[in-house]
Structures are given as structure tokens and as C-alpha cells.
CSV table of C-alpha atoms (C1' of nucleotides) in Angstrom, one decimal:
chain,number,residue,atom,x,y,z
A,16,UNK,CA,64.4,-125.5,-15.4
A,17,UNK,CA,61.1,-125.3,-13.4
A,18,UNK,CA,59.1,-128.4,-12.8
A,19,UNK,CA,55.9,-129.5,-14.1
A,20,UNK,CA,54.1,-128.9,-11.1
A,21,UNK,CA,55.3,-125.4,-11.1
A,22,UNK,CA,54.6,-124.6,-14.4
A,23,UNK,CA,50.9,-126.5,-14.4
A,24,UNK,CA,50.7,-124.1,-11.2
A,25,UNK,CA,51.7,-120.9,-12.8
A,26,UNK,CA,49.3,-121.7,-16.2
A,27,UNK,CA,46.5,-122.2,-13.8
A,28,UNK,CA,46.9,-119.2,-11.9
A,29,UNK,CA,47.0,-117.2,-15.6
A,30,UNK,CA,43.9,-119.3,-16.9
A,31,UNK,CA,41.6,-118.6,-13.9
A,32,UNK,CA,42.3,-115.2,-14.3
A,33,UNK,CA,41.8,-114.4,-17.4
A,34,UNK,CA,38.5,-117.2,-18.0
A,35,UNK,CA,37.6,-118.6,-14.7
A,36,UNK,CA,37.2,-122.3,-13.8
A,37,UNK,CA,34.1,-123.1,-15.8
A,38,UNK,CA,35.2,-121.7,-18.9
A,39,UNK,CA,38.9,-123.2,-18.5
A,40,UNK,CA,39.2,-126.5,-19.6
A,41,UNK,CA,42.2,-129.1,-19.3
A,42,UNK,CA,43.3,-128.8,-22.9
A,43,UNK,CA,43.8,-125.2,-22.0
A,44,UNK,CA,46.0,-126.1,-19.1
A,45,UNK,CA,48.3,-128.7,-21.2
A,46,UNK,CA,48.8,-126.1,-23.6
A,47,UNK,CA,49.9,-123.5,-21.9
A,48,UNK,CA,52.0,-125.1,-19.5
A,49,UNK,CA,53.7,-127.0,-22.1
A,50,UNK,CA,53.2,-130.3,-19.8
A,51,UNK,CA,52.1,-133.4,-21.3
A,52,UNK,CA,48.3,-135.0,-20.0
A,53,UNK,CA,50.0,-137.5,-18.1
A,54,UNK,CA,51.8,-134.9,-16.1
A,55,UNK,CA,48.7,-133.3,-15.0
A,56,UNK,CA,46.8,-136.0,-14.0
A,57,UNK,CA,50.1,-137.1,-11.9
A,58,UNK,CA,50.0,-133.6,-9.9
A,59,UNK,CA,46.4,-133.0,-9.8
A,60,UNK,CA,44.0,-135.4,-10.2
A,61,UNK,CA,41.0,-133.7,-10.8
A,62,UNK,CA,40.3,-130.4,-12.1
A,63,UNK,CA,38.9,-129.2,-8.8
A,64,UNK,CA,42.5,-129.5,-7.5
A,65,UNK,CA,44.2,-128.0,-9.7
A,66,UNK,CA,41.9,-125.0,-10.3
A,67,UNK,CA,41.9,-125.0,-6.4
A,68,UNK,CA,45.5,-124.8,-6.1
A,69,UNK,CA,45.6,-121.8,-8.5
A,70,UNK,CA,42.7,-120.1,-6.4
A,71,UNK,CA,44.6,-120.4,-3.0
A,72,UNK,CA,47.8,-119.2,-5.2
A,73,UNK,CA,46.0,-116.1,-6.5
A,74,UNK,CA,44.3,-115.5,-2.8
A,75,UNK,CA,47.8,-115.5,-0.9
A,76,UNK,CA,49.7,-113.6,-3.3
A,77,UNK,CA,46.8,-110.6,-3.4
A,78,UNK,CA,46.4,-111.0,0.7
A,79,UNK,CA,50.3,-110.3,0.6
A,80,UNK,CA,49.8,-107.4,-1.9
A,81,UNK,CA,47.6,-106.1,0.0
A,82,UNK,CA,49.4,-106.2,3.4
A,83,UNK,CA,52.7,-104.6,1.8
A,84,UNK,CA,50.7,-102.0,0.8
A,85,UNK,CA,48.8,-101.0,4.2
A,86,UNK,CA,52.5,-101.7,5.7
A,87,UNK,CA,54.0,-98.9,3.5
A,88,UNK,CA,51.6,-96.2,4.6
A,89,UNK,CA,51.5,-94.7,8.6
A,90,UNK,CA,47.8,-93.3,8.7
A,91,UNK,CA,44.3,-94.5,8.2
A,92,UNK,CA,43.8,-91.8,5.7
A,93,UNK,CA,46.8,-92.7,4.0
A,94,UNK,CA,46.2,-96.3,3.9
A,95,UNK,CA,42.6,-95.8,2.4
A,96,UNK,CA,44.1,-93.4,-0.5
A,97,UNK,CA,47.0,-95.6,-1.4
A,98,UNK,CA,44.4,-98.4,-1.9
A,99,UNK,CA,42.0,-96.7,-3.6
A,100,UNK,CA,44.7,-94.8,-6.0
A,101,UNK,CA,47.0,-98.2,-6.8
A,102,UNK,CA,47.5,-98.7,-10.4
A,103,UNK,CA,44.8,-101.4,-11.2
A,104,UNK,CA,44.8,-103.9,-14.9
A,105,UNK,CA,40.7,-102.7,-15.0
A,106,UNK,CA,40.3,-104.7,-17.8
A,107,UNK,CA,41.7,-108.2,-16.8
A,108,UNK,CA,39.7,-107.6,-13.6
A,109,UNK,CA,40.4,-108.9,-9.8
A,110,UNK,CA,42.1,-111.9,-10.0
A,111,UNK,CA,39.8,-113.3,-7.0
A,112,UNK,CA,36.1,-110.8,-8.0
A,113,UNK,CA,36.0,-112.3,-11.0
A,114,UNK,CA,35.2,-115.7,-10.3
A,115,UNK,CA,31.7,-114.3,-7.6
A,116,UNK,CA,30.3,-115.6,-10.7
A,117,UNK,CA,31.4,-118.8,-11.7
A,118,UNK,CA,29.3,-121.8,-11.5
A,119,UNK,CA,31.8,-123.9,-10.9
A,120,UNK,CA,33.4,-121.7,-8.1
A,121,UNK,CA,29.7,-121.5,-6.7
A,122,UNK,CA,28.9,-124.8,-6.6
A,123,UNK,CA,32.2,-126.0,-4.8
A,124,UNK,CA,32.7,-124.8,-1.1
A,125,UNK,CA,36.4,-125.5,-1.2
A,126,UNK,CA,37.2,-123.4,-4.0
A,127,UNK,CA,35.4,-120.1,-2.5
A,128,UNK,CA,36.9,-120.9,0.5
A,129,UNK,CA,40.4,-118.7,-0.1
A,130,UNK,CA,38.2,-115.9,-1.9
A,131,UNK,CA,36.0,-115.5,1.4
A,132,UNK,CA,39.1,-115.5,3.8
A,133,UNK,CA,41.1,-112.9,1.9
A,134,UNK,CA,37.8,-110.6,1.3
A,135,UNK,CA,37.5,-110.9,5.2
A,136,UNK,CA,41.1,-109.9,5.8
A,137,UNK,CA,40.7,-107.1,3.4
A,138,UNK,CA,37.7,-105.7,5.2
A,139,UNK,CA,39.2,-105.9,8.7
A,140,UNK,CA,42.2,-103.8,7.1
A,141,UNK,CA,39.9,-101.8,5.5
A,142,UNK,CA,37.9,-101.4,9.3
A,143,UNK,CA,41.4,-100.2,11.0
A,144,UNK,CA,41.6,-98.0,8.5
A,145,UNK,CA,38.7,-96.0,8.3
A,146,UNK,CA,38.0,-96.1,12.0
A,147,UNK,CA,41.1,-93.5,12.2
A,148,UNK,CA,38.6,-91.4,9.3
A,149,UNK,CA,36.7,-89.2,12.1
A,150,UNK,CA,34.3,-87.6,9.5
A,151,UNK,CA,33.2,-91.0,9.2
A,152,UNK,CA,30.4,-92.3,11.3
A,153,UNK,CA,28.8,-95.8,9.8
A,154,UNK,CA,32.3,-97.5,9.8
A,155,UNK,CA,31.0,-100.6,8.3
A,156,UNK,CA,29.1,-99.3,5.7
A,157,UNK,CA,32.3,-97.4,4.0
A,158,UNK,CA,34.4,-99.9,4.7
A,159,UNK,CA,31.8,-102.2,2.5
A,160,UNK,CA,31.5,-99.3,-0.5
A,161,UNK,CA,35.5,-99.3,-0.8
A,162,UNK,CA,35.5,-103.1,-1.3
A,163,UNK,CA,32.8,-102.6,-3.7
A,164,UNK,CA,33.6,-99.4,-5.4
A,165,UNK,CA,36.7,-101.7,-6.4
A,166,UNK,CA,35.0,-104.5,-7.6
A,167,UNK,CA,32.1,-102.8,-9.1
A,168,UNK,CA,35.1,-101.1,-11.0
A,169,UNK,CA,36.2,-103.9,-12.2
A,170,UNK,CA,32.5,-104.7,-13.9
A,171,UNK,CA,32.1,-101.6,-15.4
A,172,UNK,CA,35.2,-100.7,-16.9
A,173,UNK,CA,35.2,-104.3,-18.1
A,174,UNK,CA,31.1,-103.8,-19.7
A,175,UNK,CA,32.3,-100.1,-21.1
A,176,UNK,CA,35.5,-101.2,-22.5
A,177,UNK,CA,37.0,-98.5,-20.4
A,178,UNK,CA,40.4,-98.9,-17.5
A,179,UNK,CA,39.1,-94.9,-16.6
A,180,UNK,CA,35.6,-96.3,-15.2
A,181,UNK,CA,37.7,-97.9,-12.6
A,182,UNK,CA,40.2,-94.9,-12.0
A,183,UNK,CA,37.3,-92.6,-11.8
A,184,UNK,CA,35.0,-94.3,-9.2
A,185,UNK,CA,38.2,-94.8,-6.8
A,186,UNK,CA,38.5,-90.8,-7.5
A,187,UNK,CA,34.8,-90.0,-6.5
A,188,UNK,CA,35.1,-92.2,-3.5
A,189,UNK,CA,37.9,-90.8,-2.4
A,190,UNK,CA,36.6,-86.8,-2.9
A,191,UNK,CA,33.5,-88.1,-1.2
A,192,UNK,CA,35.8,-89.4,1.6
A,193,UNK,CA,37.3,-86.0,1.8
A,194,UNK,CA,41.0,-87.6,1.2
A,195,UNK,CA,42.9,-85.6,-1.7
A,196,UNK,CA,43.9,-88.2,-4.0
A,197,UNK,CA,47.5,-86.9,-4.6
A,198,UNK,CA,48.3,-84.8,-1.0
A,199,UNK,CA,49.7,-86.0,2.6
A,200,UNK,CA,47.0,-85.1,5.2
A,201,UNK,CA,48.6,-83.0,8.5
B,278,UNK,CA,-1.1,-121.2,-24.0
B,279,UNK,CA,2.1,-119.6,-24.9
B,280,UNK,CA,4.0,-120.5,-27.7
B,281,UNK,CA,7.2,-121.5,-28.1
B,282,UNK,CA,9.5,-118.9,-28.6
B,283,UNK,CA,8.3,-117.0,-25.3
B,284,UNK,CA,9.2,-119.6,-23.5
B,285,UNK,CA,12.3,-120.3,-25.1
B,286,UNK,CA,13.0,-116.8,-24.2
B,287,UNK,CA,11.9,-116.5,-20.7
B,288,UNK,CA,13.9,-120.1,-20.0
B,289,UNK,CA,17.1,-118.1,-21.7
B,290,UNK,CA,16.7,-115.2,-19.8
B,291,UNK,CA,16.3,-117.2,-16.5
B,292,UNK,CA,19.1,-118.9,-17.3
B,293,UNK,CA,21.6,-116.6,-18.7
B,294,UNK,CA,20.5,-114.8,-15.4
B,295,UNK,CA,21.3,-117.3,-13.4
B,296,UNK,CA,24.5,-118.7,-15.4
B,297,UNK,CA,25.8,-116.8,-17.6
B,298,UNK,CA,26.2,-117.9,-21.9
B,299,UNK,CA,29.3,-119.5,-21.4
B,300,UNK,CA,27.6,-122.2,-18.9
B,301,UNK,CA,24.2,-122.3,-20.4
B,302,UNK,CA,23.9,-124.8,-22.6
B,303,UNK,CA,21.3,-125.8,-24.9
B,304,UNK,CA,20.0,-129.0,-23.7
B,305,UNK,CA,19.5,-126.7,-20.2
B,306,UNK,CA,17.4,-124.3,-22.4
B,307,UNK,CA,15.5,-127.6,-23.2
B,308,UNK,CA,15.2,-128.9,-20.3
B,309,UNK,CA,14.0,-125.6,-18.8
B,310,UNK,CA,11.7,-124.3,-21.3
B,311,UNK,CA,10.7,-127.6,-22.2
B,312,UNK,CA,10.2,-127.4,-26.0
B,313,UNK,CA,11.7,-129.9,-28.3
B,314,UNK,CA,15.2,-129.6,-30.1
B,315,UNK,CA,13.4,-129.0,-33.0
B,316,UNK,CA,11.1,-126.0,-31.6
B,317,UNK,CA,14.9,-124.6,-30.7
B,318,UNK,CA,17.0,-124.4,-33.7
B,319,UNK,CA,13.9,-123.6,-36.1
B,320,UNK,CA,13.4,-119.8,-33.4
B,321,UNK,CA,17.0,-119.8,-32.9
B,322,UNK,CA,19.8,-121.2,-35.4
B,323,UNK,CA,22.3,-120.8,-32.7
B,324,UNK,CA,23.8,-120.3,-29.4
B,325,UNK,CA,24.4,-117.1,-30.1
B,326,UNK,CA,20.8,-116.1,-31.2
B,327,UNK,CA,18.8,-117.0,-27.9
B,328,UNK,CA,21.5,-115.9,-26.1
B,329,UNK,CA,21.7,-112.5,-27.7
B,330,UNK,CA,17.6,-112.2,-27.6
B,331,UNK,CA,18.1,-113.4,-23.5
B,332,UNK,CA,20.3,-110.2,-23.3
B,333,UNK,CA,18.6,-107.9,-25.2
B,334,UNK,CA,15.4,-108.5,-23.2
B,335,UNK,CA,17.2,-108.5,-19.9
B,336,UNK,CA,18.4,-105.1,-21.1
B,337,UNK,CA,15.1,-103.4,-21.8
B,338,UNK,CA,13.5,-105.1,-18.8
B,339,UNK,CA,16.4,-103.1,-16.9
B,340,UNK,CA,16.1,-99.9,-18.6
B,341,UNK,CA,12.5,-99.9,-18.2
B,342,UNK,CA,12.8,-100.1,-14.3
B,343,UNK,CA,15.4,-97.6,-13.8
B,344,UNK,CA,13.4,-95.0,-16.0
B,345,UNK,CA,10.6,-96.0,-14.2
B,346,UNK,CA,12.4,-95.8,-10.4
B,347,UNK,CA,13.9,-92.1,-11.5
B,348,UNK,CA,10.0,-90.7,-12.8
B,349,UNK,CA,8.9,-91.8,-9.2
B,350,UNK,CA,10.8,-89.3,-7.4
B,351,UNK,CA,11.4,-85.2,-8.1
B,352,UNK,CA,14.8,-84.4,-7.0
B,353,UNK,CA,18.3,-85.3,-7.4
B,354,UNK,CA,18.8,-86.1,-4.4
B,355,UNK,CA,15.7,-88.2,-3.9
B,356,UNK,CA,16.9,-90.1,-7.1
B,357,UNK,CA,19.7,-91.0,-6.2
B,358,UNK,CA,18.6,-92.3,-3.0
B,359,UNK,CA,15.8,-94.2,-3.9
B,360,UNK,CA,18.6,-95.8,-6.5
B,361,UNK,CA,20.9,-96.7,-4.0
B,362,UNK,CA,17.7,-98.0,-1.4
B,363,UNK,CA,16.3,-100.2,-3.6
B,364,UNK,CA,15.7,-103.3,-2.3
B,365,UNK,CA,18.0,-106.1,-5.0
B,366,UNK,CA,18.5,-110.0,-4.6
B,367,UNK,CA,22.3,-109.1,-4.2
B,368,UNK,CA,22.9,-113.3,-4.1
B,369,UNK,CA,21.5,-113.4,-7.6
B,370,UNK,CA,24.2,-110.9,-9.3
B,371,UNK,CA,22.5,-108.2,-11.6
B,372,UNK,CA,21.3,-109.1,-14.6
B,373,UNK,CA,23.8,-107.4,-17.0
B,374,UNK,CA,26.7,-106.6,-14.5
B,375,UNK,CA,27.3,-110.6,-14.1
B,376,UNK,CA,28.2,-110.7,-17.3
B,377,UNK,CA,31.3,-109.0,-17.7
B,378,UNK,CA,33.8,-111.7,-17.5
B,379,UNK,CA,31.5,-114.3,-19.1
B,380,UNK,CA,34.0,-115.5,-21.7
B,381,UNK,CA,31.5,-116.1,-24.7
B,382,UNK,CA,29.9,-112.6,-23.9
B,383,UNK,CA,33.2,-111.0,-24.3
B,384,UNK,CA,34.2,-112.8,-27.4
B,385,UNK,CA,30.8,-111.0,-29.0
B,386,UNK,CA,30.1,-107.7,-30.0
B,387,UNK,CA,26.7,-108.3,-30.4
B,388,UNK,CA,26.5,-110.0,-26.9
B,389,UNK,CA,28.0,-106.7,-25.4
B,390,UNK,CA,26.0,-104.1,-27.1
B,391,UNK,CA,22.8,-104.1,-25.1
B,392,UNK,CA,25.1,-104.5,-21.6
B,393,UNK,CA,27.3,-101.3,-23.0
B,394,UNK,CA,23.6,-99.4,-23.7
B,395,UNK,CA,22.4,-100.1,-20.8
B,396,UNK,CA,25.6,-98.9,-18.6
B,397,UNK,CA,25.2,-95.8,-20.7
B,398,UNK,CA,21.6,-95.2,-20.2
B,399,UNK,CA,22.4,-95.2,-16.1
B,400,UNK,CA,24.9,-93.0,-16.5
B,401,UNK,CA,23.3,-90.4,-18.1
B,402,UNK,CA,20.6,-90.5,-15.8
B,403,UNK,CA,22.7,-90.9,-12.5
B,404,UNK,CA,24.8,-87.6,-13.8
B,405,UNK,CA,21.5,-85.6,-14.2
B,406,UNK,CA,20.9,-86.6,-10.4
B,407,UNK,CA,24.3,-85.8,-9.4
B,408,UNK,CA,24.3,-82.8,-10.8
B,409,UNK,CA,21.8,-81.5,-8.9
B,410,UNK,CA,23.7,-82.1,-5.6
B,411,UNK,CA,25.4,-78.6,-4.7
B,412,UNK,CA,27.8,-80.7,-2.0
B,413,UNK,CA,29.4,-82.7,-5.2
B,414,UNK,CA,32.7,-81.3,-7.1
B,415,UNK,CA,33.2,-84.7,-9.2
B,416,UNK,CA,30.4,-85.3,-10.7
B,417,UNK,CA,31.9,-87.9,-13.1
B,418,UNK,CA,33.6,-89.6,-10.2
B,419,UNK,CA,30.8,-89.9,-7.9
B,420,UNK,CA,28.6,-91.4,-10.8
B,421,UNK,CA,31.3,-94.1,-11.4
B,422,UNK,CA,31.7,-94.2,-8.2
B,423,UNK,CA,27.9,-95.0,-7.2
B,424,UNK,CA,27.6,-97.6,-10.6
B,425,UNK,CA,30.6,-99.6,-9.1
B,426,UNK,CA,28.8,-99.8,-5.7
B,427,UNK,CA,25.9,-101.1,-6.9
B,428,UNK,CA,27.9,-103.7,-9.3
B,429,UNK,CA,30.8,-104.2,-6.9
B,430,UNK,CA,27.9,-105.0,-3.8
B,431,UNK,CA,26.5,-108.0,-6.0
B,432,UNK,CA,29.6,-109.6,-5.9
B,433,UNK,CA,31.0,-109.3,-2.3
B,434,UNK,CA,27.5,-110.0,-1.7
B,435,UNK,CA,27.8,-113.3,-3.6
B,436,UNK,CA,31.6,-114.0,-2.2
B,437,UNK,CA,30.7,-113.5,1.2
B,438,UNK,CA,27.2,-115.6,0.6
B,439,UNK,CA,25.9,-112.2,2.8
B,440,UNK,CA,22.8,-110.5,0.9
B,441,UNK,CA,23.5,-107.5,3.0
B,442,UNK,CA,27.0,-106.7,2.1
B,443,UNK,CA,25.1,-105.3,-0.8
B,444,UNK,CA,22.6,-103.2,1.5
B,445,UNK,CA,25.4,-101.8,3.4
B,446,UNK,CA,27.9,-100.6,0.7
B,447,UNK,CA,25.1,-98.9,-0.6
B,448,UNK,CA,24.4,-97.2,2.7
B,449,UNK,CA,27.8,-96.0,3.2
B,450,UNK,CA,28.0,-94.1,-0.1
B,451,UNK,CA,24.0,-92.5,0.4
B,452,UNK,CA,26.1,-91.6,3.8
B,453,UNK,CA,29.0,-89.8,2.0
B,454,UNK,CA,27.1,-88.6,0.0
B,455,UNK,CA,25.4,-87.0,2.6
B,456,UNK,CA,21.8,-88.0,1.9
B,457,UNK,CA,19.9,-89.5,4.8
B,458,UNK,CA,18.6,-93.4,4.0
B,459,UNK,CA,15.2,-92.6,5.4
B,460,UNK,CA,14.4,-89.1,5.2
B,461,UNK,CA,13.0,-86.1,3.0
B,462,UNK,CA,14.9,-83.5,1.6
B,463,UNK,CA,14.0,-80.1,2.2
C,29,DG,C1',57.1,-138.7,-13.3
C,30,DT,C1',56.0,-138.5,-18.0
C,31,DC,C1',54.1,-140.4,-22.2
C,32,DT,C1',50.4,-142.0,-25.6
C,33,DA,C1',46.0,-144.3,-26.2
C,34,DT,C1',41.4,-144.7,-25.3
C,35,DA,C1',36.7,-143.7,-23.7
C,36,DA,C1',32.2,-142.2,-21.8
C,37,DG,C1',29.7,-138.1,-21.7
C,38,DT,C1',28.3,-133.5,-23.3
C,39,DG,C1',28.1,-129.4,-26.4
C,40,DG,C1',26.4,-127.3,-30.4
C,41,DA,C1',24.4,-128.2,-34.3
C,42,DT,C1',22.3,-130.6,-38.8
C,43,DA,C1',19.0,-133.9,-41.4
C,44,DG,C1',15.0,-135.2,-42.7
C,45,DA,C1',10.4,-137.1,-41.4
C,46,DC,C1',5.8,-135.6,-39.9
D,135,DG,C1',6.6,-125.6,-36.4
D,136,DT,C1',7.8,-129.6,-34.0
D,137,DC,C1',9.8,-134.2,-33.6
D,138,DT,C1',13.6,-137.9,-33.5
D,139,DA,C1',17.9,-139.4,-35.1
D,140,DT,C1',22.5,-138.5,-36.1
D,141,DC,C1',27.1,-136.1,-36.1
D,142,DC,C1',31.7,-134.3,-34.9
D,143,DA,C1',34.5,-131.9,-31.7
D,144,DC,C1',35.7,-131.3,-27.1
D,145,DT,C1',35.7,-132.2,-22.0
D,146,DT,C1',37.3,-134.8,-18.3
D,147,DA,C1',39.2,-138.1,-17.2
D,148,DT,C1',41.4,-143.5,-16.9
D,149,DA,C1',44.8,-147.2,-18.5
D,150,DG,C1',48.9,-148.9,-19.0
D,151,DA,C1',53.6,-148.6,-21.2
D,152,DC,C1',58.2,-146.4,-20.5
DNA sequence: GTCTATAAGTGGATAGAC
DNA sequence: GTCTATCCACTTATAGAC
């Protein structure tokens, strides 16, 4: 059996997701941990820590994700397709995108401070990669409209009701990049 | 003086702007408009109806600015640049796109609809644009693709607390896309 | 470590006077 | 149309027993 800190842990990480911080309340938590209030309030004594443990939880496992999948791929070219072609949950949304909008997220410096550090990391990944791109000349630039094609995916797949929206704005980026979505470069 | 529903509307809209439904709540709407309780619940009988009104407006304020922004120029390809130059407060989140993982927003139909028309309204336009740009082959992609940068800009914008992450994603694809920032096309 | 009980504050709304 | 008073459920804890 897994203890009660784990399984406050793992309910957190699933609320935040799916609601954010704001909109997750500590009722919420006790439910769908199964832990009893007094449990809680032993582990995390405020909301803030809890909801921060789950936002460091969520920002290590992506960073991880993310480095696996760089690490499986040899070129910059390759790199930049496998991210922009992974299989994404459109409609759930990033686990870490969604919450740019959360007031409580906003209005507490500790709990954006694991969101800022993995976007940075992803962008410096992102910067290796598409420096080895030579038809690409403002670097910084594409490395920001990957980061954002994905998240703007996110938004609109999620306003349209639609996983494609996602799945298609990778696509065009990719075409515009000049990387075939499903062929090895030379 | 104006009476009491406009500026029970122009607080919500302010508001739902700057918060989103799920975190607006109506003693904010009071405090912000300020007109009574009663002035409240005798224009609106519920959350739901400023909220929705808030939206609504938003939308056609929105719609009105992009038709407007698309009439101003001839071509495609000026179109689609003057979109993706425009200056936006990319710390403020757009209007609509901030909206798509409010919880209360998604839990309403009614909430959506104007979001979902407006999304639609862009596309249609953007794909006219597009489709005037001999260099493009996936005209669907690319207009996902240039939706998503605009959406997915306001929120590494707002995670990275750096208006121009906004600026420069947009710069990137208006790069790709091979349409110079600054310049006439012949 | 976990439980139940309690509580101050807010959220969303209703009632009824003016 | 606008006001004040009131209401019940929920949020975010704290207290203290086991």
C-alpha cells in the first residue's frame, strides 16, 4: 500500500491538471486521494504547498519527458520533428501551459517558479536544435513559434473541441520548417 | 451618466478579461462596477448571465477588429502579416483564447459558443490569406499553425513574465513563412 | 499520522422594503 | 430599478482526541 503523502501527491498532480489551482479546492483533494482532512493538513499545511508540490511534480516529470525524447533522436532536424509529431492528449492540454492563466498561479512566485525553469530548459533544447536547421536564420524567433505553436495548440483544440487543431498546426510548422513529418533527412 | 447595466458589463468584461469566470466572483463585479447587489441580480439573475453577456461582447469586440485589420490591407500576404505584426499586450492573455481551460467556461455551452465563433470566424479569414500564398502546400496546417502562435505567444508570454516572447514567435513564423516583417510585397 | 469537530470567511443567490 | 438584510453551501483551514 502507498502512503498518504503519495497518494495526496498523485491526486494533486491529476487535479491541477485537469482544473488548475484556483478552481481545485481541498474537498477535491480529500476525495480523490481517499485520505482523511487530518492527513492533508499533516503533509501539507497549506494549499500553496500542496498545489506547489504537484507543480514541481508535473515540471520534473515533463523536463524528463522531454529530455528522453531529444536523447532518442541524433539530428537537430530530427529532434525538432519528433517533438513537433509526439502524440499529444490536445484536449486535457499541457500539464504546465495550462495554469499561464491561473490567478492563483500568478499571484504566487513560488508556484511559477518550476513552470518558468522547465519552459527555459525546453527553449535551450529547442535552440540546439534548430541552430543545426541551416535554412533557418532568426534562431530565436523559431525556436519561440515551436514552443508556441504547441501551446497555442493546446488553446485551440481545447476552444474548437478539436485534438486535430493541435496535430495540424505541428504539421504546418513543420512543412513550413521544410522537415517531412514522416521521412529521415540525409 | 451611464446606467447600470453598461457598467455592469464593462466591469464583467474587464474582469472576465483579466480573470477568467471561474475566479470572478460577484461581489468583484460589485466592487468594480460599483452598483448595488440589487442593481446586479435584477440585469443579471446569475453568474452565468453577466458572464455569458462579458463573453459575448468580448467576442464581437474581437471579430470587429480582425475584420477591420484584414479590410486595411489588399493582399494575402499583407494580411497575414499585418495579423501576425500587430502590436498585443501579450502579459494580458487574449480575450477569448484565456479561456480555454477556465473550468466554469468549459462546463457551459453557452459560455463556449461565442469563443468557438469566433475561432471560426479567424479561420476562415486566415485560409482566404493563405491561400493566396503560392509558396504554401498546407494551407490548413499553416492556418492552425499561425492561430496556435498567436494563442500559444500569450501564454509563454505570461509564463516567462516576457511581453516579447509573444513578438518573437510571431516573427519567426512571418519568417517561415517567408514574408518580410517590414516590407512591401511586390 | 490519522481522525472528527468546529469555525471564520466567501460565493452565489433570494426576500422584501423603498 | 435599486437598496439592505438574510441564507445555505462550500472553502480553507484550526483544534484536539486517538
Amino acid at each position: 500500500m502507498v502512503n498518504s503523502r503519495t497518494k495526496l501527491l498523485d491526486a494533486a498532480k491529476q487535479l491541477v491538471w485537469d482544473r488548475g489551482v484556483e478552481a481545485t479546492s481541498p474537498n477535491m483533494l480529500l476525495a480523490r486521494s481517499g485520505v482523511g482532512q487530518g492527513s492533508l493538513y499533516h503533509h501539507f499545511g497549506t494549499k500553496a504547498a500542496w498545489a506547489g508540490a504537484a507543480i514541481a511534480a508535473l515540471a520534473a516529470d515533463l523536463t524528463a519527458e522531454t529530455d528522453e525524447l531529444f536523447s532518442a533522436h541524433p539530428t537537430g532536424a530530427d529532434r525538432l520533428r519528433a517533438y513537433l509529431s509526439k502524440p499529444r492528449a490536445a484536449l486535457d492540454g499541457c500539464r504546465l501551459g495550462r495554469l499561464a492563466f491561473d490567478p492563483e498561479v500568478r499571484s504566487n512566485d513560488t508556484l511559477r517558479a518550476p513552470i518558468r525553469a522547465y519552459l527555459e530548459h525546453l527553449r535551450a533544447r529547442l535552440r540546439e536544435a534548430v541552430r543545426e536547421v541551416d535554412t533557418v536564420d532568426d534562431v530565436d524567433g523559431v525556436v519561440e513559434a515551436i514552443c508556441a505553436v504547441v501551446q497555442g495548440g493546446y488553446v485551440t483544440s481545447r476552444l474548437s473541441d478539436d485534438a486535430g487543431a493541435l496535430e495540424r498546426a505541428c504539421g504546418g510548422l513543420l512543412a513550413l520548417l521544410d522537415i517531412r513529418p514522416d521521412q529521415q533527412e540525409t
